[in-house]
Short mmCIF file of C-alpha atoms and ligand atoms in Angstrom, two decimals:
data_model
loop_
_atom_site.label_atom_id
_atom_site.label_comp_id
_atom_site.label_asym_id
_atom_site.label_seq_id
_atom_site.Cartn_x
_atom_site.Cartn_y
_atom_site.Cartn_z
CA UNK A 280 0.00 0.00 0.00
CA UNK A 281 1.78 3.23 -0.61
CA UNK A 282 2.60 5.71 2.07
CA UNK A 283 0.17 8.51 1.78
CA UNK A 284 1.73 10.70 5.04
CA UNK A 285 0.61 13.73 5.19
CA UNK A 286 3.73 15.49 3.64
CA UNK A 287 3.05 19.18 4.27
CA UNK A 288 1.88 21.54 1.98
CA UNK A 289 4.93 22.28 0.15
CA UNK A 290 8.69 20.30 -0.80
CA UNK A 291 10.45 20.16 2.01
CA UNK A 292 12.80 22.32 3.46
CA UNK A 293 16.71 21.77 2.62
CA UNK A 294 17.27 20.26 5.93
CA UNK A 295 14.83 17.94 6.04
CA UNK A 296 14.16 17.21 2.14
CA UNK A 297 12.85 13.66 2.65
CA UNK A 298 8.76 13.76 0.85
CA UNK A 299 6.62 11.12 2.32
CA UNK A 300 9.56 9.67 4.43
CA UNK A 301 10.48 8.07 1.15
CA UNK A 302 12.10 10.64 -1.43
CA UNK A 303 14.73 12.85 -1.05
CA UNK A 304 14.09 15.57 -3.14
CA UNK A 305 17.00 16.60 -5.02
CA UNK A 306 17.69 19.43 -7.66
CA UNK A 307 15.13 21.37 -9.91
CA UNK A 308 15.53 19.51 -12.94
CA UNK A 309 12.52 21.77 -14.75
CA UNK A 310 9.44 23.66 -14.84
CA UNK A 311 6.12 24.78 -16.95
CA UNK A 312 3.61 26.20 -15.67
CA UNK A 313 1.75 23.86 -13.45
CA UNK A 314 4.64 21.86 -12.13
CA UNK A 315 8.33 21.59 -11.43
CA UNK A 316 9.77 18.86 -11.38
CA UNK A 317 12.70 17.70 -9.43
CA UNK A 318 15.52 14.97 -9.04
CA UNK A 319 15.11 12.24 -6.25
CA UNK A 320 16.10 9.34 -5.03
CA UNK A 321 13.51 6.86 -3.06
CA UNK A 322 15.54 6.19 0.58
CA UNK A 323 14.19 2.52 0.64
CA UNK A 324 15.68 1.16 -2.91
CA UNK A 325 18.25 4.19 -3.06
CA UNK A 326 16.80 4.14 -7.23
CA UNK A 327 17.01 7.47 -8.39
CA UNK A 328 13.18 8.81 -9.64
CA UNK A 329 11.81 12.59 -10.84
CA UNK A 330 9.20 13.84 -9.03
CA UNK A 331 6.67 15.96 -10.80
CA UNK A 332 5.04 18.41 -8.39
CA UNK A 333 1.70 19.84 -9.56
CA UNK A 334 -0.14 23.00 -7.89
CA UNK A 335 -3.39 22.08 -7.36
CA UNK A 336 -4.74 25.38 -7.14
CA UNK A 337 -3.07 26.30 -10.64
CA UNK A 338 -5.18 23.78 -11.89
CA UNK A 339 -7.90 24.49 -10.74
CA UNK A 340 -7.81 28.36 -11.74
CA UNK A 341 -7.14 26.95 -15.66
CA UNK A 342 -10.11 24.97 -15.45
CA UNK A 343 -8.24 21.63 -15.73
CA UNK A 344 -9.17 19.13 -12.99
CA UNK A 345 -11.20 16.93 -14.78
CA UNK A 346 -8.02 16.56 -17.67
CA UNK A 347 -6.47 15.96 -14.72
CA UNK A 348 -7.99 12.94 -13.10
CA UNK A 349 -8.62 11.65 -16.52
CA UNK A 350 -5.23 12.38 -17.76
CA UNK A 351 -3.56 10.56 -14.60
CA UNK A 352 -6.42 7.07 -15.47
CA UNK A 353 -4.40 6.77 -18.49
CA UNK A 354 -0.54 7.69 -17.39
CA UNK A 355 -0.88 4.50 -15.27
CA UNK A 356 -1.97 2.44 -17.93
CA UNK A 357 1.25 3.21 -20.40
CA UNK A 358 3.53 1.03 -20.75
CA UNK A 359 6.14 0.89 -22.93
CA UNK A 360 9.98 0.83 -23.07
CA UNK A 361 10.84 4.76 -24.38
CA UNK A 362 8.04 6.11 -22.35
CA UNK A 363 8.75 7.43 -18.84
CA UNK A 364 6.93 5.12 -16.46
CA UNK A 365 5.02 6.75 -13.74
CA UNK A 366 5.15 4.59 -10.71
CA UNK A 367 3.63 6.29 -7.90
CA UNK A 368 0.87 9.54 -7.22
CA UNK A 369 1.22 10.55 -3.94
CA UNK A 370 -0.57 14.21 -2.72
CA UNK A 371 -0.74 16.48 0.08
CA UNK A 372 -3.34 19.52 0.39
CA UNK A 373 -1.93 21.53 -1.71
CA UNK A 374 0.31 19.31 -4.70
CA UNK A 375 0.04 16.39 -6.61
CA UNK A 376 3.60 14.32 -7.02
CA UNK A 377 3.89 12.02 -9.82
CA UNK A 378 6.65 9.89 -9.05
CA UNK A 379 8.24 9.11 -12.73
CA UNK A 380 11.49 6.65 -13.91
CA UNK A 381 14.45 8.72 -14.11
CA UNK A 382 15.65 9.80 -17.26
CA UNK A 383 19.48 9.90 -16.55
CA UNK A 384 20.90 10.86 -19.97
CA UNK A 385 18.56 14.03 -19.81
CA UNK A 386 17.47 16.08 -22.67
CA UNK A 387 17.94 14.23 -26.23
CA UNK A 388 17.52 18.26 -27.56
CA UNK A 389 20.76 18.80 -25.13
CA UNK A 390 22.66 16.47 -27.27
CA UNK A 391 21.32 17.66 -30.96
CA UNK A 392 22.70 21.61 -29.84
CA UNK A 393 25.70 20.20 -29.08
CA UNK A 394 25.95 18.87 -32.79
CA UNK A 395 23.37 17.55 -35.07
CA UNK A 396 22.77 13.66 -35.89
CA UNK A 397 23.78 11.73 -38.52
CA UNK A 398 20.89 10.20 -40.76
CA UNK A 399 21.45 7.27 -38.92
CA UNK A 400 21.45 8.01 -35.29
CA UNK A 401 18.22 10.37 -36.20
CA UNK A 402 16.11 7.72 -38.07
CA UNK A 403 17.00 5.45 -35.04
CA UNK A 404 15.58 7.85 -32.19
CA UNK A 405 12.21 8.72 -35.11
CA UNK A 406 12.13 5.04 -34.94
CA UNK A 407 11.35 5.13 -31.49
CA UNK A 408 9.48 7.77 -31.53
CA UNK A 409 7.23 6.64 -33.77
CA UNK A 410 7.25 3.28 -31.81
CA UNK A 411 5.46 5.45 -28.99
CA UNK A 412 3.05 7.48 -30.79
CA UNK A 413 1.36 4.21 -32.37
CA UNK A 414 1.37 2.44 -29.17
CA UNK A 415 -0.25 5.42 -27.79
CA UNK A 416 -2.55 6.23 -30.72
CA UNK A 417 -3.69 2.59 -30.51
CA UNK A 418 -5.21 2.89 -26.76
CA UNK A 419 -6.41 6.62 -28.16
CA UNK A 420 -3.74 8.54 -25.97
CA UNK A 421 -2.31 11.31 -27.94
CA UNK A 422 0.08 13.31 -26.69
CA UNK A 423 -0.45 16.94 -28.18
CA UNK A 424 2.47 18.65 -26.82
CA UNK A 425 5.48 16.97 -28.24
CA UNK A 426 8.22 18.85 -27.60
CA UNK A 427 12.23 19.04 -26.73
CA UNK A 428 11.60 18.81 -23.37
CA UNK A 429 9.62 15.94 -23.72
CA UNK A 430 12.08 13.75 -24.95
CA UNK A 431 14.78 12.52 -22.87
CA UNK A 432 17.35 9.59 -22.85
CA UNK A 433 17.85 7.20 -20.54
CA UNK A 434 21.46 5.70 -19.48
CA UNK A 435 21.23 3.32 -22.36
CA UNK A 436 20.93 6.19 -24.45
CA UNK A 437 17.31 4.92 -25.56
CA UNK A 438 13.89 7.78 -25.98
CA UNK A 439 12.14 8.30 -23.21
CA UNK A 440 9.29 10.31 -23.88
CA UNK A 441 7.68 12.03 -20.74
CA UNK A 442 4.45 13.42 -20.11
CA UNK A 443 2.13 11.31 -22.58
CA UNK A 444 -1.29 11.64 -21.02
CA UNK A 445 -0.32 14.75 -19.10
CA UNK A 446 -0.32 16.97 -22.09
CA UNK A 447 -3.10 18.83 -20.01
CA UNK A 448 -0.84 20.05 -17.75
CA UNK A 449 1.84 21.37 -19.80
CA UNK A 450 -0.91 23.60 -22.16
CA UNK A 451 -2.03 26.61 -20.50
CA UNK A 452 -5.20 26.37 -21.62
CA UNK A 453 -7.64 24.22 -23.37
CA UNK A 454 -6.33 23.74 -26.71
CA UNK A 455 -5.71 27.04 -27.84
CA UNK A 456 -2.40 27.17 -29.39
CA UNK A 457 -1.60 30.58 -29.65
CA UNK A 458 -1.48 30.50 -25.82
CA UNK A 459 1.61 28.28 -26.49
CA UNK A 460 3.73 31.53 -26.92
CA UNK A 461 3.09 32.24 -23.13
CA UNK A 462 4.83 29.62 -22.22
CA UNK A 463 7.17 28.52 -25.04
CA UNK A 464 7.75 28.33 -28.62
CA UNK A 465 4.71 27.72 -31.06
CA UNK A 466 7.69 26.10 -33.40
CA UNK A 467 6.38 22.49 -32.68
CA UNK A 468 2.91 23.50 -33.30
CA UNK A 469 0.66 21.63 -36.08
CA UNK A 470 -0.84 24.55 -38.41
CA UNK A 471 -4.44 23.69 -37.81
CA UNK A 472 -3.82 24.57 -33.95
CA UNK A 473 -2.71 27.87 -34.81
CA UNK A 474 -5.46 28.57 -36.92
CA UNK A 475 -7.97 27.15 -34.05
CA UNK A 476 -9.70 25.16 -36.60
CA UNK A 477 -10.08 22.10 -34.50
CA UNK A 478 -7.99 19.02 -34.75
CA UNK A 479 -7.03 15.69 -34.57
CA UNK A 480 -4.62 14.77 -31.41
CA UNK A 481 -2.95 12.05 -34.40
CA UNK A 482 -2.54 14.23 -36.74
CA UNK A 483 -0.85 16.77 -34.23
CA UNK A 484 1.19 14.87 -33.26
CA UNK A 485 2.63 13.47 -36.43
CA UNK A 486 3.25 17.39 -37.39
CA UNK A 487 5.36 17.71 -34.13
CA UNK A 488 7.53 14.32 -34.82
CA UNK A 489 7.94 15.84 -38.24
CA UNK A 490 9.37 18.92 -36.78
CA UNK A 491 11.58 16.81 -34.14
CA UNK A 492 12.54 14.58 -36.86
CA UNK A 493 14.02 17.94 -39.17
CA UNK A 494 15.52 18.84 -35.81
CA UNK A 495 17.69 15.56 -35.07
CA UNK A 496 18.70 15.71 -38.76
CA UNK A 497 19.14 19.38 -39.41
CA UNK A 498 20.46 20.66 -35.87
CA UNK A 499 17.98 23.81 -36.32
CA UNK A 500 13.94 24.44 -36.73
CA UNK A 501 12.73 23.97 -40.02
CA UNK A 502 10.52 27.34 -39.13
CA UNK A 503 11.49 29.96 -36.88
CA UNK A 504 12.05 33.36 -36.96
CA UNK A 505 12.37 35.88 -34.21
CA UNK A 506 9.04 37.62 -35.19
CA UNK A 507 5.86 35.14 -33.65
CA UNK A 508 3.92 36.63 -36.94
CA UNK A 509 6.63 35.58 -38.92
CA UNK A 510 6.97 32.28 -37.63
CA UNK A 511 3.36 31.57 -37.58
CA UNK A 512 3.27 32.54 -41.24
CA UNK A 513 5.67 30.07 -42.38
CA UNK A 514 4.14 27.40 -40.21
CA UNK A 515 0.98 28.15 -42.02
CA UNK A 516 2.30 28.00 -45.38
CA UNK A 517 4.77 24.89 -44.83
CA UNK A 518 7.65 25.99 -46.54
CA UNK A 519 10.59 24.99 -45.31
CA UNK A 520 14.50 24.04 -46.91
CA UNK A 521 16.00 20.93 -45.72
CA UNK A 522 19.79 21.02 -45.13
CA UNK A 523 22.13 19.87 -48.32
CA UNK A 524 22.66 16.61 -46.31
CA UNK A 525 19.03 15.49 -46.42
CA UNK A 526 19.37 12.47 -48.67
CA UNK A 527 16.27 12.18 -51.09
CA UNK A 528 14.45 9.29 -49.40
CA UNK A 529 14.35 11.42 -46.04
CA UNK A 530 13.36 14.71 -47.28
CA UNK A 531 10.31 12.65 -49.18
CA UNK A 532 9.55 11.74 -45.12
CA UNK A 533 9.72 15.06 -44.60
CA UNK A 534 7.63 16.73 -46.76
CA UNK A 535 4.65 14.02 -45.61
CA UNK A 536 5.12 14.45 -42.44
CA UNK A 537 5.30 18.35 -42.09
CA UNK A 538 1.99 18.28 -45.00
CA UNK A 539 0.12 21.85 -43.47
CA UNK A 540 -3.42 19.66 -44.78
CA UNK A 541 -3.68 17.49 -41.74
CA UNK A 542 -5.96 15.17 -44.44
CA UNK A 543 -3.42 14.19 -46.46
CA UNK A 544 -0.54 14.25 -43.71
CA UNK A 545 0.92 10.87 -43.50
CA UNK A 546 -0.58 8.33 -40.81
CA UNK A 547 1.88 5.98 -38.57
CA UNK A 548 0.96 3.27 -40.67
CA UNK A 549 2.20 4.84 -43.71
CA UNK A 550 5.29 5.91 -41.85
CA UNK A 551 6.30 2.51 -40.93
CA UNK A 552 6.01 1.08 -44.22
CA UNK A 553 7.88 4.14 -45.71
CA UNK A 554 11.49 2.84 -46.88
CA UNK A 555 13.85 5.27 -45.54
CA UNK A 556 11.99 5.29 -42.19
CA UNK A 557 11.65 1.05 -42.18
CA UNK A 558 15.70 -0.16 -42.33
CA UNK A 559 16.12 -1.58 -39.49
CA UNK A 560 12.84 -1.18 -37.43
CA UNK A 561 12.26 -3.51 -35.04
CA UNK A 562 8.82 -3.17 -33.64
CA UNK A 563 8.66 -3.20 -29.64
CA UNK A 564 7.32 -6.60 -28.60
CA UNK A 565 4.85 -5.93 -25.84
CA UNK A 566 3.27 -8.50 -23.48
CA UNK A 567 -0.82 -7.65 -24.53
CA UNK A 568 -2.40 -8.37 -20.95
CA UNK A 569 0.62 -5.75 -19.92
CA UNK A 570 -1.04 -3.39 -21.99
CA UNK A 571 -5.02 -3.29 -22.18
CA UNK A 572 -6.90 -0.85 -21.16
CA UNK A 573 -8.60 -2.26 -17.99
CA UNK A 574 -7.39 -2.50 -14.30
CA UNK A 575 -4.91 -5.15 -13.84
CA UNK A 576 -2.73 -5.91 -11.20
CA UNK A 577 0.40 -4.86 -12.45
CA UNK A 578 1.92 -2.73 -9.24
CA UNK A 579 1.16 0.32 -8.16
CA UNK A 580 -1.30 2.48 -9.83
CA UNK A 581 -3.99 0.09 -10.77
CA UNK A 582 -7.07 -0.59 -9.54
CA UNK A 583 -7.66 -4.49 -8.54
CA UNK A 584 -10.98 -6.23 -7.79
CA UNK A 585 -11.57 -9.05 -5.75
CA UNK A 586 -13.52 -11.73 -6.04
CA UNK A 587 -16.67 -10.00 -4.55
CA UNK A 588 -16.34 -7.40 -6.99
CA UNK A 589 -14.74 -5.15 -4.54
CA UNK A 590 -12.72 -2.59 -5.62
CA UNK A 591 -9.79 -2.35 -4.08
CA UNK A 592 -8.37 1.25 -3.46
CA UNK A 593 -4.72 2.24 -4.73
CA UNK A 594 -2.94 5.59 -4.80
CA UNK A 595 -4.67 6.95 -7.48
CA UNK A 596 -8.14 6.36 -5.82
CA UNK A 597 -6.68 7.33 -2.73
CA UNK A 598 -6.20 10.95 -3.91
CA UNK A 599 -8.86 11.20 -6.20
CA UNK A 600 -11.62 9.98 -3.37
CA UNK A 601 -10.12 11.42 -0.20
CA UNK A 602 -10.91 14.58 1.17
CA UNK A 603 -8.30 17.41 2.32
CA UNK A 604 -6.00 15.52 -0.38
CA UNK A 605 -7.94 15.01 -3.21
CA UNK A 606 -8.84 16.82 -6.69
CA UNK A 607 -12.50 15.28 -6.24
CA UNK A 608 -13.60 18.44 -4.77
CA UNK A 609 -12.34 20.25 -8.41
CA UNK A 610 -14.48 18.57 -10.34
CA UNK A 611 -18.39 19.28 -9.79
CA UNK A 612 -19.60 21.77 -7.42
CA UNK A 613 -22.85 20.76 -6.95
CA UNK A 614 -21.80 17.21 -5.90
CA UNK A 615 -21.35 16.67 -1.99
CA UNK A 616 -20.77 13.98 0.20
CA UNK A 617 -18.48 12.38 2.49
CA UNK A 618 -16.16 9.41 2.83
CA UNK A 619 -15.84 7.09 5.95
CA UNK A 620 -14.09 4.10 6.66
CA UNK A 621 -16.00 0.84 7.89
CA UNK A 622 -14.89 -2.07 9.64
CA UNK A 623 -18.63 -3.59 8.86
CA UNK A 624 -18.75 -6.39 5.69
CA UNK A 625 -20.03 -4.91 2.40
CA UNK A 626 -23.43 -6.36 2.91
CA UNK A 627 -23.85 -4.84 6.17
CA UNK A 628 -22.60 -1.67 4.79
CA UNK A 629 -25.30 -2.20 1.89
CA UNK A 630 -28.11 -3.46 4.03
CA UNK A 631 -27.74 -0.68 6.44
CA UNK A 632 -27.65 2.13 3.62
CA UNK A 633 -31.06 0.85 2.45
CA UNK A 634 -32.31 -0.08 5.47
CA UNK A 635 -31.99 3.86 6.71
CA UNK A 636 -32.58 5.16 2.67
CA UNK A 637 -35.97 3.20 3.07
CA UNK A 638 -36.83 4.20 6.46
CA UNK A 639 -36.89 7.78 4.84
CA UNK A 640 -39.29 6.73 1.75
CA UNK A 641 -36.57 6.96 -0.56
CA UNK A 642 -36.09 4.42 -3.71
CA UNK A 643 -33.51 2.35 -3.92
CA UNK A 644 -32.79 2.12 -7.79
CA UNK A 645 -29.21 0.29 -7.92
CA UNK A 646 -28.24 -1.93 -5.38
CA UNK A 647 -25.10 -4.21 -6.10
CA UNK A 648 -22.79 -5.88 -3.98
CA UNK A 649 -20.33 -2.40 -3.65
CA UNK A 650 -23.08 0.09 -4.86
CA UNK A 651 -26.21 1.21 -4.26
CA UNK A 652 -28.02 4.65 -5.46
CA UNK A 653 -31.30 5.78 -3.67
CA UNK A 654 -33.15 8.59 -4.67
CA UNK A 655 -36.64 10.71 -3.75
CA UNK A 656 -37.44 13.12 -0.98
CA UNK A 657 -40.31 15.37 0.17
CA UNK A 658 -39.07 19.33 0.08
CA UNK A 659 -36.21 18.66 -1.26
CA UNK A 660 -34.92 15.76 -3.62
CA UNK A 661 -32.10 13.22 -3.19
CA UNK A 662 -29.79 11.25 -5.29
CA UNK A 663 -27.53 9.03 -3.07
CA UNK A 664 -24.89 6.92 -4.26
CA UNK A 665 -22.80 4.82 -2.13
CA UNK A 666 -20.04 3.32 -3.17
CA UNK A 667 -17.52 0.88 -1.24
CA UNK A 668 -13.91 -0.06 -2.11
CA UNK A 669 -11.87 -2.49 -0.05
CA UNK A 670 -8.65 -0.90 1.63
CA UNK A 671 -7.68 -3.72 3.76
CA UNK A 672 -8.69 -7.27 4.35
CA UNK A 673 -10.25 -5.25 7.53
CA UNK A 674 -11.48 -2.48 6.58
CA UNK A 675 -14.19 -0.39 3.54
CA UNK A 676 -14.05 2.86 2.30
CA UNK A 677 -17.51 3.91 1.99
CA UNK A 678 -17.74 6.51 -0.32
CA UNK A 679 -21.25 9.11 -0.01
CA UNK A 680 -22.22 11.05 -3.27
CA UNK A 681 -25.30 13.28 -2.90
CA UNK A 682 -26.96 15.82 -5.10
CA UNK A 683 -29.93 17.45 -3.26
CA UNK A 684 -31.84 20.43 -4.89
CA UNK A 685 -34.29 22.45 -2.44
CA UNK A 686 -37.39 22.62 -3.59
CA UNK A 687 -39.16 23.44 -0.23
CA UNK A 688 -38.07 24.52 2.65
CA UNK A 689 -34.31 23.01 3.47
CA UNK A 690 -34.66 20.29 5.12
CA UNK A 691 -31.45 18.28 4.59
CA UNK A 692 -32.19 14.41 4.13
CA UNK A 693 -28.85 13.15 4.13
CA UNK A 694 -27.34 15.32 7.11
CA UNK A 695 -30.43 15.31 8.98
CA UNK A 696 -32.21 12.24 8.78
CA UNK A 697 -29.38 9.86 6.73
CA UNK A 698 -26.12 10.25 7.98
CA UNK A 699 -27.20 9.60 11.72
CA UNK A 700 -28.50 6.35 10.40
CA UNK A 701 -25.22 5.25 9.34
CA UNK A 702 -23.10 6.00 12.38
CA UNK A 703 -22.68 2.55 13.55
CA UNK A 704 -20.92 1.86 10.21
CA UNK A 705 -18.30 4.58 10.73
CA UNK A 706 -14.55 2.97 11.87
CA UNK A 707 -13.08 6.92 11.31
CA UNK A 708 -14.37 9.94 9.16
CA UNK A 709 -12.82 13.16 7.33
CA UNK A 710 -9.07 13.73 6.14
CA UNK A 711 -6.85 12.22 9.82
CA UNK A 712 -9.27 9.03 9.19
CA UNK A 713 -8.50 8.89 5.77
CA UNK A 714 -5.64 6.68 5.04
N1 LIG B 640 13.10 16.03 -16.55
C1 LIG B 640 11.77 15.95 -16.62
N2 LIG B 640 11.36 14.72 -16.40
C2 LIG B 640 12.46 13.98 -16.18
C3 LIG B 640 12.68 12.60 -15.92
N3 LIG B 640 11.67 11.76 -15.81
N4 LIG B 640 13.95 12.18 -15.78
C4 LIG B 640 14.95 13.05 -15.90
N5 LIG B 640 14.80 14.34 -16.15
C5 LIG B 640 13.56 14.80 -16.28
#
């Protein structure tokens, strides 16, 4: 189970740098504007990680929460060898910490400035590049922000790519792509972004590994300019030079890839059967049940069920579903509700919920084995939904959602006549009793 301490509200000071009693939080290694992330090393396997910090209240001023908790659902679920694995989420009041694999060769982008890449060394890193962006086009991930930054190396000197799923965090707002030059360069930037026509995250992204491919090969943009306008305009109208190096085969890559009509761009299939792009590609042989999209059991980060259909809580639940560390709260206003934690089986857990829910005349219209969702009232009406995940073999989170609209006087159903009905369920209540 992982540790979810309460860590304090921000890293921790130089003399005492350990987060959670488990990382020692080491040197800025970057920032964007919703996180920083930093160097660590986990104290218990002495492995060297990055820890992504996230300011909660950031994203909740740019509107992102729900990107957020849907954006972490399918971080966990990537797997593959140049993508940046993210092992742990752990949160405090007022950050999120992704706990990623350590990139230790650092910025690929580092090592182009230094000097550009032959045609071989560059086909080899678009190779697994594009290895990524069909494995993540495949489970409908795109990643929408492809950018220096995001690619890094790791000891071996293979791709990692980082933030895949997390795009949400590094835009500063919804899609808009002129916002871009707030933060950044628009250089990487599909066209059809800038003109805020609407797009397709693959087509996007095949732009961007067009521009990264020009990069490794070239050693500069193929369009830039120190005037935005300027640079905007030339991203519009796609013309750009390769460099007199560019044999034939790769600047015929080029030209499909960086294609300003997203319609006729070229697709990942068509880039793996392309001939300067297939010698030597060896497709990444993934183990399938590794990879689908449903909870497995495959460490931290997923949810498991047991046999009764339980769900069993993990970090990510944790912090999405507990109060005082959660981004639950973000995500719908009008919701309420409550989260205890229950010593009492399921069924008594269920049985009790309806017993009380029908004591009050309400319906029950769902009742399952970890769920059950009454509804009705007099002056004002109720939707209930309780739902129960296993922590431990001993004890239940019971999670409360109500939405009650007034229609009368108040009279508050679940606070008033509900909740004191389930008080013999309750092991501990609020943030100290959640775990
Ligand atoms: N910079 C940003 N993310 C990183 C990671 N996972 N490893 C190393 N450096 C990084």
């Amino acid at each position: 189970m992982p540790n979810l301490e309460y860590a304090g509200d921000e890293l921790p000071s130089p003399e005492e740098k350990t987060l959670f009693r488990k990382y020692e939080v080491g040197r800025l290694l970057g920032y964007g504007a919703f996180a920083k992330v930093y160097r660590a090393r986990d104290v218990h396997t002495d492995q060297n990680v990055a820890i992504k910090a996230i300011n909660k209240q950031r994203i909740l001023k740019g509107g992102l929460a729900a990107n957020v908790k849907r954006e972490i659902s399918i971080m966990r679920r990537l797997r593959h060898p140049n993508i940046v694995r993210l092992s742990e989420v752990l949160a405090n009041k007022k950050k999120i910490y992704f706990v990623l694999e350590f990139a230790k060769g650092g910025e690929l982008f580092a090592k182009v400035a230094k000097s550009r890449f032959s045609e071989h060394l560059s086909r080899r890193y678009f190779q697994q590049l594009i290895s990524v962006i069909g494995y993540c086009h495949s489970r409908g991930v795109f990643h929408r922000d492809l950018k220096p930054e995001n690619l890094l190396l790791d000891e071996n000197w293979n791709l990692k790519v980082t933030d895949f799923g997390l795009s949400a965090l590094t835009e500063q707002t919804g899609h808009d792509g002129l916002l871009h030059t707030l933060c950044g360069t628009p250089a990487y930037v599909a066209p059809e972004i800038l003109a805020k026509k609407g797009y397709d995250g693959a087509k996007v992204d095949i732009w961007s590994c067009g521009i990264i491919l020009f990069v490794l090969n070239a050693g500069y943009l193929p369009f830039n300019d120190p005037n935005l306008m300027v640079m905007y305009r030339k991203i519009y109208t796609g013309e750009f030079r390769v460099p007199r190096w560019t044999s034939p085969d790769l600047k015929r890559l080029l030209s499909r890839l960086l294609d300003t009509n997203p319609q006729t761009r070229i697709t990942v299939n068509e880039i793996i059967s392309d001939p300067w792009f297939k010698i030597g590609y060896k497709e990444v042989g993934f183990h399938h049940d590794y990879l689908e999209l449903k909870d497995d059991n495959a460490g931290s980060g997923s949810t498991t069920s047991t046999g009764d259909n339980l769900k069993v809580m993990n970090a990510f639940d944790i912090i999405t579903f507990s109060s005082g560390y959660n981004l639950s709260g973000l995500f719908d206003d009008r919701e309420e509700g409550e989260r205890f934690l229950s010593k009492n089986s399921p069924e008594k857990i269920i049985e009790t919920v309806v017993t009380v829910a029908e004591g009050e005349r309400l319906t029950v219209v769902t009742r399952k084995e970890w769920c059950v969702k009454v509804v009705g009232g007099h002056n004002s009406i109720l939707e209930m939904t309780v739902e129960l995940k296993r922590l431990t073999d001993e004890l239940v989170v019971v999670e409360v959602r109500i939405r009650e609209s007034e229609v009368g006087p108040s009279d508050r159903i679940y606070t008033d006549k509900i909740r004191p009905g389930l008080s013999e369920l309750v092991y501990k209540t609020g943030p100290a009793g959640c775990p």
